[in-house]
Coordinates of C-alpha atoms in Angstrom, one line a residue:
M1 CA -38.3 -11.9 -27.5
L2 CA -36.1 -9.8 -29.5
I3 CA -33.4 -12.1 -30.7
T4 CA -30.2 -10.3 -32.3
I5 CA -27.9 -12.7 -33.9
I6 CA -24.4 -11.6 -35.0
S7 CA -22.3 -13.6 -37.3
A8 CA -20.0 -13.6 -40.5
E9 CA -21.6 -13.3 -43.7
H10 CA -23.2 -16.6 -45.4
S11 CA -22.8 -18.4 -42.1
L12 CA -24.5 -21.8 -42.6
R13 CA -24.7 -22.2 -38.7
S14 CA -26.7 -18.6 -37.5
K15 CA -29.0 -19.3 -40.7
W16 CA -30.5 -22.6 -38.7
V17 CA -30.2 -20.6 -35.5
R18 CA -32.3 -17.9 -37.0
E19 CA -34.5 -20.4 -38.0
Y20 CA -34.7 -22.1 -35.0
F21 CA -35.9 -18.6 -33.0
A22 CA -38.1 -17.8 -35.8
S23 CA -40.2 -21.1 -35.5
K24 CA -40.8 -20.0 -32.1
G25 CA -42.4 -16.7 -32.6
D26 CA -39.7 -14.9 -31.4
E27 CA -38.2 -11.6 -33.7
V28 CA -34.9 -12.2 -35.5
K29 CA -32.7 -9.5 -36.4
I30 CA -29.4 -10.0 -38.3
I31 CA -26.2 -8.4 -37.6
S32 CA -23.7 -9.7 -40.4
V33 CA -20.0 -9.3 -40.7
N34 CA -18.1 -9.3 -43.5
T35 CA -14.7 -10.7 -41.8
S36 CA -12.5 -9.8 -44.7
S37 CA -13.5 -6.2 -44.2
V38 CA -12.7 -5.8 -40.4
H39 CA -8.9 -6.6 -40.2
S40 CA -7.6 -3.2 -40.1
F41 CA -7.5 -1.1 -36.3
F42 CA -10.0 1.7 -37.9
A43 CA -12.1 -0.7 -39.6
R44 CA -12.9 -2.5 -36.6
I45 CA -13.4 0.7 -34.3
D46 CA -15.9 2.1 -37.1
F47 CA -17.6 -1.5 -36.8
S48 CA -17.9 -1.3 -33.1
K49 CA -19.5 2.1 -33.1
Q50 CA -22.0 0.8 -35.6
L51 CA -22.7 -2.3 -33.2
R52 CA -23.4 -0.3 -30.1
K53 CA -25.9 2.1 -32.4
S54 CA -27.7 -1.1 -33.6
L55 CA -27.8 -2.6 -30.2
S56 CA -29.0 0.3 -28.7
E57 CA -31.8 0.8 -31.2
M58 CA -32.8 -2.8 -31.3
H59 CA -32.8 -3.6 -27.2
P60 CA -32.4 -7.4 -28.0
D61 CA -33.4 -9.7 -25.2
V62 CA -31.2 -12.1 -26.3
I63 CA -27.5 -11.9 -28.2
Y64 CA -26.2 -14.9 -30.2
C65 CA -22.8 -14.3 -31.6
E66 CA -20.4 -16.5 -33.3
A67 CA -17.7 -15.8 -30.9
T68 CA -14.7 -16.1 -33.7
I69 CA -13.7 -12.5 -33.7
D70 CA -11.9 -10.9 -30.6
F71 CA -13.1 -7.1 -30.8
L72 CA -17.0 -8.2 -31.2
M73 CA -16.8 -10.2 -28.0
R74 CA -14.9 -7.3 -26.1
E75 CA -17.7 -4.8 -27.2
L76 CA -20.2 -7.3 -26.2
K77 CA -18.7 -7.9 -22.9
V78 CA -19.1 -4.1 -22.4
Y79 CA -22.6 -4.2 -23.6
K80 CA -23.6 -7.2 -21.3
N81 CA -22.4 -5.2 -18.5
K82 CA -24.2 -2.3 -18.9
N83 CA -27.2 -4.1 -19.8
N84 CA -27.4 -7.1 -17.2
N85 CA -30.8 -8.0 -18.5
V86 CA -29.7 -9.2 -22.0
K87 CA -29.0 -12.9 -22.3
L88 CA -25.4 -13.4 -24.3
V89 CA -24.7 -16.3 -26.1
F90 CA -21.2 -17.0 -27.3
D91 CA -20.9 -19.9 -30.3
V92 CA -17.0 -20.4 -30.7
C93 CA -17.8 -23.3 -33.5
D94 CA -14.8 -24.9 -34.1
D95 CA -12.6 -22.2 -33.0
F96 CA -9.9 -23.4 -30.9
N97 CA -8.2 -20.4 -30.2
V98 CA -10.9 -18.4 -28.5
D99 CA -9.6 -16.3 -25.4
Q100 CA -11.8 -17.8 -22.4
K101 CA -11.8 -14.3 -20.7
Y102 CA -14.0 -12.8 -23.1
L103 CA -16.2 -16.0 -22.9
N104 CA -16.9 -15.7 -19.3
Q105 CA -19.5 -13.1 -19.8
A106 CA -21.6 -15.1 -21.9
D107 CA -25.2 -16.8 -19.9
H108 CA -24.2 -19.4 -22.5
I109 CA -21.4 -20.8 -24.5
L110 CA -21.9 -23.3 -27.5
C111 CA -19.3 -25.1 -29.4
A112 CA -19.5 -27.6 -32.8
S113 CA -17.6 -30.3 -31.6
E114 CA -16.4 -32.7 -28.9
S115 CA -12.8 -31.5 -29.4
C116 CA -13.6 -27.8 -28.8
R117 CA -16.0 -28.5 -25.9
G118 CA -12.6 -29.9 -24.2
L119 CA -10.9 -26.9 -24.9
V120 CA -13.5 -24.3 -23.8
H121 CA -14.7 -24.3 -20.2
G122 CA -18.6 -24.5 -19.6
A123 CA -19.3 -24.9 -23.5
Q124 CA -22.5 -27.0 -24.2
L125 CA -22.3 -28.9 -27.6
L126 CA -24.4 -28.2 -30.7
Y127 CA -23.1 -30.4 -33.6
P128 CA -23.5 -28.8 -36.9
T129 CA -26.0 -29.4 -39.7
N130 CA -26.3 -28.9 -43.2
G131 CA -30.2 -29.1 -42.9
Q132 CA -30.9 -32.1 -45.4
S133 CA -32.4 -35.4 -44.6
C134 CA -30.7 -38.3 -46.0
L135 CA -32.4 -39.5 -49.0
N136 CA -33.1 -43.3 -50.0
T137 CA -29.8 -44.8 -51.2
S138 CA -29.3 -47.7 -53.8
P139 CA -25.4 -48.5 -53.9
E140 CA -24.1 -50.3 -56.9
L141 CA -20.5 -50.6 -56.4
S142 CA -18.2 -52.5 -58.3
N143 CA -15.9 -55.6 -57.3
E144 CA -13.6 -55.1 -59.9
E145 CA -12.7 -51.2 -59.3
L146 CA -12.7 -48.4 -56.8
F147 CA -14.7 -45.6 -56.8
F148 CA -13.7 -42.4 -54.9
C149 CA -15.5 -39.0 -54.6
L150 CA -14.0 -35.7 -53.6
I151 CA -16.0 -32.9 -52.9
G152 CA -13.9 -30.0 -53.9
N153 CA -12.6 -27.0 -51.8
K154 CA -9.7 -24.8 -50.8
N155 CA -8.2 -26.9 -48.0
I156 CA -8.0 -30.0 -49.9
D157 CA -4.7 -32.0 -49.1
M158 CA -4.1 -32.1 -53.3
N159 CA -0.6 -33.6 -52.7
F160 CA -1.9 -36.3 -50.0
C161 CA -4.9 -37.2 -52.4
V162 CA -2.7 -37.8 -55.2
S163 CA -0.2 -40.1 -52.9
F164 CA -3.0 -42.1 -51.6
L165 CA -4.4 -42.4 -55.0
R166 CA -1.4 -43.7 -56.5
E167 CA -0.9 -46.4 -53.9
C168 CA -4.8 -47.7 -54.6
S169 CA -4.3 -47.4 -58.1
I170 CA -1.2 -50.1 -58.4
L171 CA -3.5 -52.7 -56.6
K172 CA -6.6 -52.0 -58.5
K173 CA -8.3 -49.9 -61.1
C174 CA -9.8 -46.7 -59.5
T175 CA -11.7 -43.6 -60.5
L176 CA -12.4 -40.7 -59.0
H177 CA -15.4 -38.4 -59.1
I178 CA -15.3 -34.8 -58.2
L179 CA -17.9 -32.5 -57.3
G180 CA -17.6 -28.7 -57.2
D181 CA -14.6 -26.4 -58.4
W182 CA -11.5 -24.7 -56.5
K183 CA -8.9 -22.5 -57.7
L184 CA -6.4 -25.4 -58.7
K185 CA -8.6 -28.0 -59.6
E186 CA -7.3 -28.5 -63.3
S187 CA -3.8 -29.1 -61.7
F188 CA -4.8 -31.4 -59.6
I189 CA -6.9 -33.3 -62.0
Q190 CA -3.7 -33.7 -64.3
S191 CA -1.9 -35.0 -61.1
V192 CA -4.7 -37.7 -60.6
L193 CA -4.8 -38.8 -64.0
S194 CA -0.6 -38.4 -64.3
V195 CA -0.8 -41.8 -61.1
G196 CA -3.4 -44.0 -63.5
V197 CA -6.7 -42.6 -61.9
N198 CA -9.7 -42.2 -64.1
V199 CA -11.5 -38.5 -63.3
I200 CA -14.8 -38.0 -63.9
D201 CA -15.5 -34.0 -63.1
H202 CA -19.3 -33.2 -62.3
K203 CA -18.6 -29.5 -61.8
D204 CA -21.5 -28.4 -59.4
L205 CA -24.2 -30.6 -58.9
D206 CA -26.7 -28.5 -57.1
S207 CA -29.6 -31.3 -56.5
Q208 CA -29.2 -33.4 -53.6
S209 CA -30.6 -36.3 -55.5
T210 CA -28.2 -35.9 -58.6
R211 CA -25.5 -35.7 -56.0
Q212 CA -26.7 -38.7 -54.3
D213 CA -26.6 -40.5 -57.3
V214 CA -22.8 -40.3 -57.8
Y215 CA -22.2 -41.4 -53.9
D216 CA -24.3 -44.2 -54.9
Q217 CA -21.3 -45.2 -57.3
C218 CA -18.5 -44.5 -55.1
H219 CA -16.7 -46.7 -52.4
Y220 CA -15.4 -44.1 -50.2
G221 CA -15.6 -40.2 -50.1
L222 CA -11.8 -38.6 -49.3
N223 CA -12.1 -36.2 -46.6
L224 CA -8.4 -35.5 -46.9
M225 CA -7.9 -31.8 -45.9
D226 CA -6.0 -29.3 -43.7
F227 CA -8.8 -28.7 -41.7
E228 CA -10.1 -28.9 -37.8
G229 CA -13.3 -30.0 -36.6
I230 CA -16.8 -30.8 -38.9
N231 CA -17.1 -29.1 -42.2
S232 CA -19.5 -28.8 -44.4
E233 CA -18.0 -31.4 -46.9
S234 CA -17.8 -34.0 -43.8
L235 CA -21.7 -33.1 -43.1
E236 CA -22.2 -33.7 -46.9
Y237 CA -20.4 -37.2 -46.6
M238 CA -22.7 -38.3 -43.6
C239 CA -25.4 -37.2 -45.5
G240 CA -24.8 -38.8 -48.6
Q241 CA -24.3 -42.1 -46.8
I242 CA -20.7 -42.4 -47.8
P243 CA -18.2 -44.2 -46.2
I244 CA -15.0 -42.1 -46.0
I245 CA -10.9 -42.0 -45.8
N246 CA -10.6 -39.4 -43.2
S247 CA -7.3 -37.3 -42.2
I248 CA -8.7 -34.7 -39.9
E249 CA -8.4 -35.0 -36.5
G250 CA -10.9 -35.1 -33.5
D251 CA -14.6 -35.7 -34.0
L252 CA -14.0 -37.2 -36.9
S253 CA -11.3 -39.5 -36.4
Q254 CA -13.6 -40.6 -33.5
F255 CA -16.4 -41.3 -35.4
C256 CA -14.5 -43.4 -37.7
K257 CA -13.4 -45.8 -34.9
L258 CA -16.1 -45.8 -32.8
W259 CA -18.9 -45.8 -35.5
D260 CA -17.0 -47.7 -38.1
I261 CA -17.6 -44.9 -40.8
G262 CA -14.3 -45.4 -42.8
K263 CA -10.4 -45.0 -42.3
N264 CA -8.2 -42.6 -40.6
I265 CA -5.6 -41.8 -42.4
D266 CA -2.1 -40.5 -42.4
A267 CA 1.3 -39.8 -43.4
Q268 CA 2.5 -43.2 -41.8
N269 CA -0.4 -45.7 -42.4
Y270 CA -1.7 -44.8 -46.1
K271 CA -0.3 -47.4 -48.0
I272 CA -1.8 -50.0 -45.3
V273 CA -5.0 -48.2 -45.6
A274 CA -4.9 -48.1 -49.4
S275 CA -4.1 -52.3 -49.6
N276 CA -6.7 -52.7 -46.9
I277 CA -9.7 -51.2 -48.7
C278 CA -8.6 -52.7 -52.3
A279 CA -9.0 -56.2 -50.3
E280 CA -12.3 -55.3 -48.3
S281 CA -15.8 -57.0 -49.5
L282 CA -18.8 -55.2 -50.9
D283 CA -20.5 -56.5 -47.3
V284 CA -18.0 -54.0 -45.1
Q285 CA -18.8 -51.3 -47.8
L286 CA -22.6 -51.9 -47.2
N287 CA -22.3 -52.0 -43.7
R288 CA -20.3 -48.8 -43.4
R289 CA -22.6 -47.1 -45.2
L290 CA -25.6 -48.0 -42.6
H291 CA -23.2 -46.4 -40.3
M292 CA -22.8 -43.1 -41.7
R293 CA -26.3 -42.9 -42.1
N294 CA -27.2 -44.1 -38.4
L295 CA -24.5 -41.2 -37.0
Y296 CA -25.8 -38.6 -39.2
K297 CA -29.5 -38.9 -38.1
T298 CA -28.3 -39.2 -34.3
Y299 CA -25.9 -36.1 -34.3
F300 CA -26.4 -34.1 -37.6
T301 CA -30.0 -33.6 -38.3
K302 CA -31.8 -30.3 -38.3
D303 CA -34.2 -31.6 -35.8
K304 CA -31.2 -32.6 -33.6
F305 CA -29.8 -29.1 -34.0
F306 CA -33.2 -27.6 -32.5
E307 CA -33.3 -30.4 -30.0
T308 CA -29.9 -28.8 -28.5
L309 CA -31.2 -25.7 -28.9
D310 CA -34.3 -26.4 -27.0
E311 CA -32.2 -27.6 -24.2
I312 CA -30.8 -24.3 -23.4
G313 CA -34.2 -22.3 -24.5
G314 CA -35.8 -22.6 -20.8
S315 CA -33.1 -20.3 -19.5
L316 CA -33.2 -17.8 -21.9

């Protein structure tokens, strides 16, 4: 079979979809969309013409499309009407605002979270993966001091992070390990230092084993972001087997409650959460690390991603 994958440039999700179909012996071709370059009306018309030309030359058996751009879905709906034999798979990822009328033409609809599945009629759940396996871990946690880890990105709620760390530092000595870079990192570091929290800036650590060494020193990962769904930072915390302080609603919030992988936090309870984690035992911490490992291996490995695609593969 010829599989055509249409996705945003640098999409990690479509990378694993491509690897899956290639592992089955299928021919896979990629059409990448630079989402920042198709905002204008004329740019969309131009890309639509290119898409129609490419598909007419490829004659795909299956089209997998990340359905986060409406005009692509419209275009593929027209293509499907003219080419009934092609199987169309729309993956809405974690986009809660997709128009259902475009999805109805698809043979399969995928989504990346239970929260999204509840809003998209007929969607099948395909949790994301980062393709990594959990490493062996040897936590060395301090009783005297709290160590946090923060994976940087543009969606961090920096003010909330600082407020939470301030409350923790009142009760216990605290250190924040930072991985990665983002635009306002330096001003954030100064704000953290100003509330009495030490900072260790690791910048970018490319090696999974080196990152694991950091996670093994830390009691919690700070997952405090303006975001919906399960992002790459959440997957990294899971794979690193480090419990989280979480402000993201939806599946992650439910996992914190049902799997005991950390604490949900908001503007109303963050002082209580700070007090609780400053008083909890290391046994609680170590158990949560096991829970995080089990959660990741249950839902978020590459093998599980491929198994889920296998479940729909028979009807493609």
